[in-house]
Amino acid sequence: MRVLAAVALALGLAARADAQSCNLPARVPFAGHNFPLDNPPVTQAMSPVDAFPGLPAFTRPVFLTFAPDGTNRVFVVEQAGFVWVFENRPDVTTRALFLDIAGIVDDTTNEMGLLGLAFDPGFATNHFFYVNYTASGSGCAAGSGLCTRIVRYTVPAATPNDADENSATPVMEYVQPFDNHNGGMLAFGPDGYLWISAGDGGSGGDPFGNGQNVNAVLGKLLRIDPLGDAFPADSRRNYRIPAGNPYAGGGGAPEWWARGLRNPWRFSFDRQSGDLYIGDVGQDAWEEVDFISAAERAAPPAG
């Protein structure tokens, strides 16, 4: 399937996301990034600058993004379930509450809450955006426990700074066995599909082996088409499976595109090259950055 070239604390690791286990006999160095560094880093004088000094302080902000509509507005996600919007200029002094779903978001522990936001590539005309958040109890399909929910909302054309909370359309949901390792990132890739980072389900050491379980969506990078619906009988499953996903034809969970992840908190597509970088939170002494080139991402999956 997919090969993830990883750099962990500047010491290279190679992780495979294919049908075989890694079984690496030793750490694989990543050229030019051994630890200690081949060459000492060049020090630079840096100091923090308050980009928007006139705005009130944010509470537990976890993400900042823009909408692809040419308005140059800034959107800030707060973990409790709020999204704020304001003009992208240094003298801005006011902000508007773009989305308030605090009443359905469960953020009772450190890694839970409203964690991701992505605007549809066609947002300028369809006004769709997507959020990733943790819920519990009646907020989950099972009616108990914890879950991650991917939900689509719409912004009325008449109120561009105020989304319609009643427009919620469930897209995807999956159970979380523990309250940590929720991933949480959402982003549309160069292919137009919605990519979702799903942690391994939590605790420590992946006790259920989700990361390498091809039948589980946990511990994976997911890829779906939220504008299609291959599951019309399921009101909480409103998406289509892209043909290029490894198990799109069966034999495993069709939603995932790469596996073997622990807690991929954030990922990003290079806007020029299309390369993909995943920030995967490590355990104890190691952190991990996974790299997937645009060519590898576009290649057909190996059987």
XYZ file of C-alpha atoms in Angstrom:
303
model
C 0.000 0.000 0.000
C 1.590 3.288 1.062
C 5.139 3.887 2.232
C 5.654 6.554 4.884
C 9.190 7.958 5.135
C 9.464 9.201 8.705
C 11.781 11.537 10.545
C 11.614 11.193 14.331
C 13.433 13.802 16.395
C 15.811 14.236 13.448
C 16.635 10.502 13.422
C 15.131 8.748 10.440
C 12.675 5.865 10.594
C 11.013 4.133 7.674
C 7.452 3.010 8.291
C 5.390 0.976 5.854
C 1.659 1.291 5.514
C 1.234 -1.886 3.503
C -0.267 -5.314 4.082
C 2.895 -6.608 5.761
C 4.232 -5.665 9.180
C 7.370 -3.549 9.385
C 9.809 -5.988 11.011
C 12.634 -3.478 10.669
C 15.799 -4.905 12.263
C 17.205 -1.444 12.959
C 16.435 2.219 12.580
C 16.831 3.418 9.009
C 18.684 6.757 8.805
C 17.154 9.525 6.760
C 19.976 11.051 4.706
C 21.206 14.338 6.094
C 19.077 14.175 9.202
C 20.979 11.952 11.601
C 21.050 12.935 15.249
C 23.173 14.718 16.325
C 22.777 16.829 13.225
C 25.459 16.566 10.543
C 25.807 20.336 10.699
C 24.774 22.555 13.597
C 21.706 24.654 12.790
C 22.278 28.295 11.952
C 20.940 30.397 14.782
C 18.627 33.251 13.902
C 17.334 36.071 16.030
C 13.606 35.663 16.440
C 10.962 37.273 18.576
C 7.190 36.711 18.744
C 4.871 39.282 17.215
C 1.208 39.622 18.073
C -0.347 39.469 14.619
C -3.734 40.782 15.760
C -3.123 42.805 18.933
C -6.576 44.388 18.917
C -8.472 41.099 19.201
C -9.582 39.486 22.468
C -7.544 36.472 23.567
C -8.636 33.082 22.283
C -9.338 30.157 24.618
C -7.606 26.896 23.735
C -7.199 27.680 20.011
C -6.180 24.569 18.062
C -6.352 25.580 14.401
C -6.299 28.595 12.070
C -7.321 28.560 8.421
C -8.804 30.542 5.536
C -11.797 30.000 3.254
C -11.232 29.583 -0.510
C -13.588 32.401 -1.432
C -11.241 35.360 -1.893
C -12.491 37.211 1.198
C -9.167 36.889 3.070
C -10.903 36.158 6.364
C -9.226 34.254 9.183
C -11.015 31.416 10.984
C -9.830 30.241 14.403
C -11.031 26.992 16.002
C -11.405 26.792 19.771
C -11.410 23.348 21.332
C -14.607 23.880 23.323
C -16.643 24.036 20.109
C -16.375 27.571 18.764
C -15.107 28.945 15.437
C -14.339 32.676 15.219
C -13.896 34.729 12.055
C -12.285 38.105 11.504
C -10.668 40.224 8.804
C -7.041 39.455 8.012
C -5.497 42.826 8.849
C -3.230 43.781 11.773
C -5.518 46.554 13.036
C -8.634 44.379 13.270
C -10.463 44.757 16.585
C -13.648 42.766 16.146
C -14.431 39.138 15.500
C -17.667 37.235 14.868
C -18.758 33.873 16.212
C -18.894 31.869 12.998
C -19.943 28.530 14.537
C -21.104 27.539 18.007
C -21.469 23.797 18.593
C -20.187 23.776 22.168
C -23.417 22.122 23.270
C -22.686 18.935 21.305
C -18.874 18.840 21.542
C -17.305 16.836 24.373
C -14.017 18.486 25.370
C -13.841 17.176 28.937
C -10.301 15.835 28.545
C -7.184 17.378 27.038
C -7.264 15.694 23.609
C -11.011 15.878 22.997
C -13.105 18.676 21.530
C -13.550 20.506 18.252
C -10.288 19.589 16.549
C -10.528 20.240 12.807
C -12.079 22.523 10.185
C -11.945 22.354 6.391
C -13.697 24.409 3.743
C -15.003 22.691 0.638
C -13.000 23.606 -2.502
C -16.285 24.869 -3.923
C -17.107 26.903 -0.822
C -17.510 30.126 -2.785
C -20.589 28.655 -4.478
C -21.830 25.746 -2.308
C -20.985 27.338 1.093
C -20.047 23.951 2.616
C -17.490 23.405 5.359
C -16.629 20.419 7.546
C -15.679 19.974 11.178
C -14.086 17.138 13.151
C -15.077 16.825 16.807
C -15.463 14.337 19.640
C -18.865 13.587 21.120
C -20.224 11.264 23.772
C -23.421 9.600 24.927
C -26.459 10.427 22.822
C -24.227 12.407 20.468
C -22.841 9.111 19.154
C -24.704 6.573 17.038
C -24.159 3.896 19.689
C -25.860 6.110 22.245
C -23.025 5.725 24.729
C -19.245 5.957 24.946
C -17.115 8.297 22.850
C -16.944 8.908 19.126
C -15.430 11.142 16.468
C -17.869 12.880 14.163
C -17.248 14.511 10.779
C -20.103 16.894 10.036
C -20.873 19.286 7.185
C -22.387 22.722 7.761
C -23.616 25.427 5.408
C -23.130 29.186 5.581
C -26.137 31.217 4.393
C -25.201 33.667 1.650
C -26.930 36.427 3.595
C -24.816 35.877 6.739
C -21.281 34.972 5.584
C -19.871 35.369 9.112
C -22.552 33.246 10.769
C -22.902 29.581 9.832
C -26.244 27.799 10.203
C -25.902 25.326 13.091
C -29.195 23.734 12.013
C -27.694 22.776 8.649
C -25.608 19.970 10.184
C -25.287 16.966 7.878
C -23.487 13.935 9.376
C -20.760 12.687 7.062
C -18.853 10.054 9.042
C -18.639 8.718 12.588
C -16.454 6.164 14.361
C -16.144 4.932 17.933
C -13.268 6.057 20.160
C -12.340 3.409 22.788
C -10.406 5.929 24.920
C -10.424 9.714 25.317
C -7.002 10.367 23.757
C -5.364 9.931 20.330
C -8.273 11.421 18.418
C -6.247 12.816 15.495
C -8.579 15.554 14.365
C -7.190 17.112 11.177
C -9.338 17.699 8.101
C -8.108 18.944 4.725
C -9.081 18.716 1.094
C -6.242 17.315 -0.977
C -5.161 18.296 -4.482
C -7.358 15.410 -5.655
C -10.474 17.164 -4.333
C -11.180 14.518 -1.704
C -11.539 15.060 2.038
C -8.615 13.659 4.045
C -9.081 12.883 7.748
C -6.514 11.942 10.379
C -7.684 9.248 12.793
C -5.638 8.329 15.859
C -5.231 4.737 17.015
C -7.985 5.049 19.605
C -5.899 5.948 22.577
C -4.550 4.625 25.848
C -0.879 3.833 25.095
C 0.909 1.296 22.942
C -2.171 0.782 20.736
C -3.632 -2.015 22.926
C -6.163 -3.099 20.298
C -3.697 -3.065 17.409
C -5.807 -0.603 15.435
C -2.910 0.993 13.598
C -2.109 -2.155 11.619
C -5.638 -3.578 11.477
C -6.847 -3.198 7.893
C -10.456 -3.546 9.051
C -10.275 -0.555 11.426
C -10.369 3.139 10.534
C -8.432 4.057 13.691
C -4.693 4.665 13.350
C -5.144 5.701 9.742
C -5.189 8.542 7.267
C -8.655 8.431 5.720
C -9.792 9.672 2.325
C -13.424 10.074 1.314
C -15.625 11.952 -1.152
C -18.147 13.835 1.021
C -20.213 14.963 -1.956
C -21.185 11.396 -2.850
C -23.198 8.839 -0.900
C -22.458 5.144 -1.261
C -24.440 4.301 1.896
C -27.959 5.721 1.392
C -29.454 3.483 4.076
C -27.172 4.900 6.781
C -28.052 8.484 7.773
C -24.695 8.979 9.558
C -22.573 7.712 6.675
C -22.843 10.184 3.826
C -19.815 9.801 1.585
C -18.368 7.841 -1.304
C -15.172 5.761 -1.358
C -12.553 6.995 -3.874
C -11.513 4.245 -6.264
C -7.818 4.700 -5.406
C -8.172 3.726 -1.742
C -6.345 0.444 -0.958
C -9.467 -1.475 0.067
C -12.035 0.319 -2.041
C -12.933 -3.032 -3.571
C -13.281 -4.899 -0.270
C -11.060 -6.902 2.075
C -10.651 -4.111 4.638
C -12.110 -0.793 5.747
C -12.483 1.105 2.456
C -12.111 4.569 3.999
C -8.428 4.458 4.821
C -5.568 5.411 2.548
C -2.514 4.918 4.809
C -2.136 2.998 8.052
C 0.294 2.505 10.919
C -0.262 5.883 12.585
C -0.505 6.660 16.308
C -1.992 10.124 16.698
C -1.664 12.129 13.469
C -2.597 15.446 15.024
C -1.911 17.546 11.912
C -1.014 17.006 8.253
C -0.528 19.313 5.308
C -0.297 19.201 1.528
C 2.494 21.266 -0.015
C 0.627 23.841 -2.120
C 3.279 23.823 -4.850
C 4.407 20.192 -5.068
C 1.387 18.339 -3.691
C 3.647 16.381 -1.301
C 2.025 15.292 1.942
C 3.487 15.736 5.436
C 1.958 14.126 8.534
C 2.799 15.167 12.096
C 2.301 11.972 14.119
C 2.522 12.387 17.902
C 4.946 9.838 19.324
C 5.193 7.943 22.574
C 7.794 8.669 25.262
C 11.039 9.604 23.462
C 10.000 9.839 19.811
C 7.956 12.119 17.590
C 7.382 11.424 13.908
C 6.967 13.297 10.654
C 5.787 11.174 7.718
C 6.402 12.211 4.133
C 4.483 10.981 1.086
C 5.492 12.431 -2.254
C 2.891 13.622 -4.719
C 3.953 10.830 -7.099
C 3.456 8.166 -4.417
C 0.130 9.668 -3.445
C -1.063 9.537 -7.048
C 0.187 5.992 -7.691
C -2.353 3.159 -7.853
C -2.542 1.134 -4.607
C -0.575 -2.090 -4.453
C -2.729 -5.176 -4.010
